[in-house]
XYZ file of C-alpha atoms in Angstrom:
421
model
C 40.267 6.479 -11.569
C 36.787 7.868 -12.308
C 36.871 11.636 -12.717
C 40.663 11.898 -12.679
C 40.907 13.124 -16.285
C 38.953 16.305 -15.616
C 40.545 16.958 -12.227
C 44.151 15.996 -12.966
C 45.007 15.039 -16.532
C 43.184 17.747 -18.520
C 45.139 20.618 -16.980
C 48.456 18.811 -17.235
C 47.971 17.951 -20.919
C 46.832 21.468 -21.784
C 49.873 23.041 -20.122
C 52.193 20.487 -21.714
C 50.807 21.186 -25.176
C 51.044 24.953 -24.636
C 54.590 24.829 -23.251
C 56.084 22.361 -25.733
C 53.975 22.776 -28.870
C 54.126 18.987 -29.258
C 51.461 16.522 -30.374
C 50.540 13.157 -28.866
C 52.163 10.599 -31.155
C 49.868 7.851 -29.853
C 46.804 7.436 -27.652
C 46.391 3.813 -26.680
C 43.268 2.193 -25.161
C 44.146 -1.175 -23.646
C 40.504 -2.355 -23.488
C 36.988 -1.041 -23.027
C 36.462 -1.156 -19.261
C 35.135 2.219 -18.167
C 38.126 3.075 -15.992
C 40.358 2.665 -19.058
C 38.323 4.410 -21.742
C 36.394 7.229 -20.031
C 39.372 9.582 -19.908
C 40.178 9.017 -23.580
C 36.589 9.834 -24.522
C 36.753 13.051 -22.486
C 40.011 14.019 -24.232
C 38.271 13.554 -27.590
C 35.229 15.564 -26.418
C 37.574 18.372 -25.319
C 39.157 18.321 -28.760
C 35.709 18.582 -30.365
C 34.818 21.609 -28.206
C 37.964 23.415 -29.292
C 37.371 22.509 -32.934
C 33.840 23.914 -32.763
C 35.180 27.107 -31.174
C 37.854 27.481 -33.867
C 35.283 26.999 -36.634
C 32.888 29.603 -35.216
C 35.671 32.080 -34.494
C 37.154 31.705 -37.982
C 33.760 32.390 -39.532
C 33.052 35.501 -37.481
C 30.503 33.934 -35.155
C 30.405 34.635 -31.444
C 31.651 31.692 -29.427
C 32.728 31.113 -25.834
C 36.219 29.735 -25.517
C 36.273 26.325 -23.727
C 37.084 26.764 -20.001
C 40.263 24.662 -20.276
C 43.443 24.832 -22.291
C 43.592 23.371 -25.755
C 44.504 19.673 -25.615
C 47.370 18.425 -27.758
C 46.663 17.109 -31.240
C 46.335 13.308 -31.419
C 48.243 11.807 -34.342
C 46.909 8.257 -34.029
C 44.937 5.959 -31.736
C 45.219 2.223 -31.060
C 41.962 0.745 -29.897
C 40.162 -2.560 -30.550
C 36.697 -1.134 -30.952
C 33.536 -3.086 -30.213
C 32.320 -2.494 -33.766
C 35.315 -4.494 -34.992
C 34.468 -7.354 -32.645
C 30.679 -7.669 -32.991
C 28.073 -5.684 -34.887
C 25.567 -5.783 -32.038
C 27.678 -3.957 -29.429
C 24.825 -1.679 -28.362
C 22.621 -4.690 -27.641
C 25.391 -6.294 -25.594
C 25.375 -3.270 -23.314
C 21.641 -3.641 -22.727
C 21.995 -7.357 -21.928
C 24.817 -6.777 -19.448
C 22.996 -3.933 -17.739
C 19.883 -6.105 -17.350
C 21.935 -8.946 -15.902
C 23.592 -6.555 -13.471
C 20.215 -5.319 -12.219
C 18.993 -8.898 -11.739
C 22.066 -9.942 -9.803
C 22.067 -6.827 -7.604
C 19.016 -8.155 -5.761
C 20.980 -11.193 -4.600
C 22.381 -11.548 -1.098
C 25.275 -13.686 -2.390
C 28.497 -11.573 -2.125
C 30.005 -13.298 -5.162
C 26.962 -12.476 -7.286
C 27.030 -8.866 -6.118
C 30.687 -8.619 -7.209
C 29.711 -10.081 -10.575
C 26.881 -7.544 -10.883
C 29.399 -4.746 -10.364
C 31.623 -6.205 -13.083
C 28.711 -6.527 -15.532
C 27.545 -2.979 -14.822
C 31.061 -1.606 -15.371
C 31.365 -3.284 -18.766
C 27.807 -2.261 -19.730
C 28.608 1.368 -18.918
C 31.837 1.237 -20.890
C 30.267 -0.020 -24.158
C 28.494 3.249 -25.042
C 31.730 5.095 -24.334
C 33.644 2.737 -26.625
C 31.101 3.390 -29.377
C 31.397 7.157 -28.834
C 35.217 6.933 -29.097
C 34.840 5.175 -32.469
C 32.419 7.875 -33.612
C 34.595 10.792 -32.533
C 37.740 9.562 -34.280
C 35.886 8.807 -37.545
C 36.941 10.542 -40.771
C 33.960 12.925 -40.744
C 34.674 14.111 -37.201
C 38.205 14.284 -35.721
C 39.713 12.076 -38.441
C 42.237 10.395 -36.164
C 43.824 7.313 -37.770
C 42.772 4.107 -36.004
C 45.178 1.155 -35.844
C 46.995 2.413 -38.919
C 50.106 0.439 -38.034
C 47.956 -2.715 -38.100
C 46.465 -2.086 -41.536
C 43.425 -0.465 -39.856
C 42.556 -3.905 -38.483
C 42.512 -5.179 -34.903
C 45.665 -4.412 -32.929
C 47.175 -7.719 -31.837
C 50.291 -9.882 -31.979
C 50.908 -11.102 -35.515
C 54.586 -11.612 -36.146
C 57.525 -10.014 -34.391
C 56.978 -6.576 -35.851
C 58.820 -3.543 -34.528
C 56.684 -0.407 -34.732
C 58.244 3.027 -34.930
C 56.047 6.120 -34.690
C 58.626 8.709 -35.724
C 61.450 8.159 -38.246
C 63.638 10.513 -36.202
C 63.148 8.502 -33.001
C 64.850 5.272 -31.932
C 61.844 4.226 -29.845
C 60.478 0.816 -30.853
C 57.099 -0.632 -29.787
C 56.254 -4.317 -29.792
C 52.749 -5.642 -29.176
C 52.904 -8.461 -26.615
C 49.149 -9.028 -26.365
C 46.450 -9.812 -27.200
C 47.024 -12.792 -29.489
C 44.408 -13.683 -32.111
C 43.053 -16.474 -29.926
C 42.315 -13.965 -27.137
C 40.249 -11.803 -29.497
C 38.457 -14.839 -30.866
C 37.516 -15.839 -27.330
C 36.341 -12.289 -26.619
C 34.259 -12.189 -29.817
C 32.656 -15.536 -28.917
C 32.063 -14.309 -25.371
C 30.062 -11.275 -26.564
C 28.129 -13.204 -29.204
C 27.135 -15.841 -26.638
C 25.727 -13.102 -24.441
C 23.464 -12.054 -27.280
C 22.414 -15.551 -28.266
C 21.932 -16.906 -24.743
C 21.147 -13.972 -22.516
C 18.534 -15.852 -20.500
C 20.906 -18.733 -19.967
C 23.723 -16.321 -19.042
C 21.424 -14.677 -16.530
C 20.561 -17.883 -14.718
C 21.507 -17.388 -11.089
C 22.017 -21.129 -10.613
C 24.435 -21.342 -13.509
C 26.224 -18.209 -12.398
C 26.648 -19.562 -8.896
C 28.092 -22.793 -10.323
C 30.430 -20.778 -12.527
C 31.599 -18.694 -9.577
C 32.242 -21.825 -7.530
C 34.358 -23.266 -10.339
C 36.242 -20.128 -11.215
C 36.168 -17.543 -8.477
C 34.878 -18.983 -5.231
C 36.978 -17.760 -2.299
C 39.119 -20.396 -0.575
C 37.706 -20.935 2.939
C 40.068 -19.777 5.699
C 41.737 -22.307 7.939
C 42.624 -24.869 5.264
C 46.323 -24.153 5.351
C 46.439 -22.274 2.045
C 49.361 -19.941 1.412
C 49.323 -16.545 -0.225
C 50.540 -18.212 -3.421
C 47.340 -20.288 -3.578
C 45.281 -17.097 -3.634
C 47.002 -15.186 -6.434
C 47.067 -15.317 -10.213
C 43.907 -17.345 -10.974
C 43.514 -16.655 -14.690
C 39.992 -18.103 -14.723
C 38.879 -15.194 -12.534
C 39.965 -12.605 -15.111
C 37.207 -11.446 -17.492
C 37.492 -12.002 -21.229
C 37.703 -8.246 -21.977
C 40.624 -7.941 -19.572
C 42.372 -10.972 -21.071
C 42.102 -9.290 -24.477
C 43.926 -6.164 -23.281
C 46.216 -4.500 -25.784
C 49.655 -4.694 -24.131
C 52.812 -2.970 -25.320
C 56.576 -3.249 -24.911
C 58.402 0.044 -25.573
C 62.150 -0.030 -26.190
C 64.628 2.757 -26.964
C 68.434 2.466 -27.122
C 70.432 4.262 -24.438
C 73.865 5.762 -24.799
C 76.388 3.033 -24.106
C 74.433 0.225 -25.689
C 71.788 -0.452 -23.022
C 68.026 -0.206 -23.701
C 65.246 1.717 -21.973
C 62.277 -0.610 -21.559
C 58.703 0.215 -20.556
C 55.997 -2.462 -20.182
C 52.330 -1.429 -20.468
C 50.069 -4.269 -19.376
C 46.468 -3.025 -19.392
C 44.382 -5.460 -17.343
C 46.150 -8.512 -18.777
C 47.186 -11.640 -16.928
C 50.732 -12.546 -15.942
C 50.776 -15.669 -18.133
C 49.792 -13.687 -21.239
C 52.346 -10.964 -20.557
C 55.084 -13.562 -20.252
C 53.846 -15.284 -23.431
C 54.024 -12.013 -25.340
C 57.539 -11.247 -24.133
C 58.612 -14.767 -25.042
C 57.067 -14.380 -28.503
C 59.318 -11.386 -29.134
C 62.417 -13.174 -27.842
C 62.695 -11.185 -24.627
C 62.308 -14.130 -22.262
C 64.340 -17.291 -22.847
C 64.357 -20.590 -20.937
C 62.521 -19.309 -17.882
C 64.785 -16.301 -17.406
C 63.524 -12.953 -16.164
C 63.734 -9.407 -17.490
C 64.229 -6.022 -15.849
C 62.388 -2.877 -16.998
C 62.805 0.783 -16.412
C 59.030 1.047 -15.934
C 56.349 -1.601 -15.311
C 52.699 -0.559 -15.248
C 51.332 -3.200 -12.892
C 48.415 -5.025 -14.488
C 44.765 -4.541 -13.484
C 45.296 -2.033 -10.684
C 47.186 -4.614 -8.607
C 44.370 -7.183 -8.573
C 45.058 -10.553 -6.982
C 43.790 -12.380 -10.086
C 46.341 -11.000 -12.539
C 49.725 -11.430 -10.836
C 51.482 -14.149 -8.873
C 54.834 -14.606 -7.157
C 56.451 -16.172 -10.219
C 55.681 -13.082 -12.291
C 56.961 -10.724 -9.588
C 60.245 -12.640 -9.465
C 60.740 -12.819 -13.244
C 59.639 -9.271 -14.122
C 61.277 -6.513 -12.083
C 61.542 -2.755 -12.620
C 63.106 0.451 -11.412
C 59.648 1.989 -11.312
C 56.362 0.202 -10.658
C 53.233 2.179 -11.611
C 49.999 1.216 -9.849
C 46.802 2.913 -11.023
C 44.284 2.245 -8.254
C 42.244 4.117 -5.660
C 41.291 1.346 -3.237
C 38.083 0.443 -5.063
C 37.459 -3.322 -5.234
C 40.275 -3.610 -2.659
C 42.872 -2.732 -5.298
C 45.764 -2.747 -5.031
C 45.479 -6.040 -3.224
C 47.699 -6.216 -0.149
C 48.827 -9.733 -1.096
C 50.028 -8.488 -4.467
C 52.044 -5.781 -2.720
C 53.490 -8.438 -0.418
C 54.824 -10.644 -3.228
C 56.079 -7.568 -5.072
C 57.980 -6.398 -2.007
C 59.222 -9.949 -1.348
C 60.713 -10.081 -4.840
C 62.940 -7.099 -3.979
C 63.262 -7.045 -0.190
C 62.092 -10.448 1.087
C 63.736 -13.668 2.215
C 66.138 -15.440 -0.132
C 63.572 -17.956 -1.421
C 61.292 -15.142 -2.604
C 63.895 -12.754 -4.039
C 64.064 -12.210 -7.798
C 67.199 -13.684 -9.390
C 67.375 -10.709 -11.780
C 70.758 -8.952 -11.321
C 69.032 -5.567 -10.880
C 66.714 -6.815 -8.120
C 68.974 -5.588 -5.320
C 68.940 -2.012 -6.641
C 66.710 0.814 -5.310
C 63.193 0.963 -6.779
C 60.151 3.205 -6.628
C 56.428 2.395 -6.433
C 54.197 5.107 -7.877
C 50.471 5.593 -7.200
C 47.995 7.854 -8.978
C 46.137 8.237 -5.689
C 46.603 8.720 -1.930
C 44.511 8.831 1.221
C 45.012 12.592 1.140
C 43.474 12.727 -2.330
C 40.575 10.441 -1.352
C 39.867 12.390 1.822
C 39.545 15.575 -0.261
C 37.039 13.758 -2.452
C 35.151 12.644 0.655
C 35.099 16.186 2.051
C 33.711 17.451 -1.263
C 31.045 14.724 -1.182
C 30.013 15.647 2.354
C 29.815 19.321 1.416
C 27.571 18.486 -1.539
C 25.443 15.632 -0.140
C 25.560 16.283 3.599
C 26.868 12.788 4.360
C 29.997 10.732 3.599
C 30.124 8.306 0.681
C 30.216 4.646 1.742
C 32.143 3.817 -1.430
C 34.809 6.434 -0.725
C 35.011 5.300 2.905
C 35.874 1.776 1.723
C 38.453 3.167 -0.684
C 40.036 5.232 2.078
C 40.182 2.217 4.396
C 41.906 0.106 1.713
C 44.347 2.817 0.745
C 45.176 3.537 4.382
C 46.187 -0.133 4.721
C 48.234 0.126 1.520
C 50.093 3.203 2.718
C 50.783 1.640 6.114
C 52.142 -1.557 4.548
C 54.465 0.399 2.279
C 55.549 2.747 5.065
C 56.649 -0.295 7.103
C 58.453 -1.783 4.099
C 60.172 1.516 3.313
C 61.418 1.871 6.886
C 62.934 -1.630 6.781
C 64.418 -1.278 3.274
C 67.601 0.595 4.186
C 66.779 3.274 1.646
C 66.093 0.916 -1.280
C 62.332 1.513 -1.485
C 60.819 4.838 -2.443
C 57.073 5.501 -2.700
C 55.355 8.312 -4.619
C 51.684 9.212 -4.101
C 49.482 11.625 -6.038
C 48.317 14.243 -3.544
C 47.837 17.537 -5.356
C 50.353 18.271 -8.102
C 50.725 15.933 -11.080
C 53.429 13.302 -10.792
C 55.976 13.206 -13.601
C 58.286 10.267 -14.347
C 60.981 10.697 -16.979
C 62.837 7.690 -18.390
């Protein structure tokens, strides 16, 4: 969520580091969309400010202490940087920004949505380059992808990665596969080689009709016809770095956490199958599932919701772009509380579960009040987010009331939310 690092995460991390004296074993960037990388860049910039202060103070120079607590030390970072994908990453940003400006003049709603997507990626590229610069040996010297031989982080074999010899936690990379990164590399290079062709409105309209065009109402389509269209997921999202975390529990069971970035359901299932976690169409239950792509309708379908269940579902969304999508919430709720034909066959599916949000209407309304105080008028963008999130909260309130105590919902309102597994 834009701005959430400074307002929420910075203070929490600083207090955690001060109270525990611990470091961050791993910072992981799933992909370079701005809403995934901006907070990491700010964490690195905060670290730089404290390092500059320490240097000046140690050498007897006057220096103002940063107005926030010292962030924890970062031991390593996993991030598939643009520089590792294409050498001309700065030029790609310029091309995408230009295309976004061209499309913004259109009256076609699909082209306007595409312009927003292009602008988001264009804005994220400079931030991705800055992250690479900050972690370099001559600055913060944070090891990049060390567990992957300093190469791209992706699925290779069935490696188990441990970050601490004293810990039983094991991490498995379930995506991206090499083919996903090859497609992403080709995607960016084509933008450079054929920017005029890529900017053709006629060709873009044809592409949208083939891949993303909304299904007209009244044709008898079901909710399942509207969800999980992989062709509508961007190449950067399909190349998300996705992780499976496993740690043995007392008694022989395993704690499992699934981190999905903005990946697609099919690719998540493929990665779990690759590591032998899904066999013959069976499902799998997790302690924690970070729902992919903010609950977008393009990245999840009913089959995924039935096969992959969890005690805790984490949804990082603030209503922007109508995420989380109400249809995604419907199939998720159906998999745990719905009619027999929609219920997950996983043995744990009839147990209580919690849906967590890093947002709330209360939080958004505070942002709107601050915007009015500063600008003298409400933000149209925030108003749309509030409307979407109000619908989300109402849907979940109705489901919770009918769940006989099985559904719990947690919203971020003021204090940080903490989930221990």
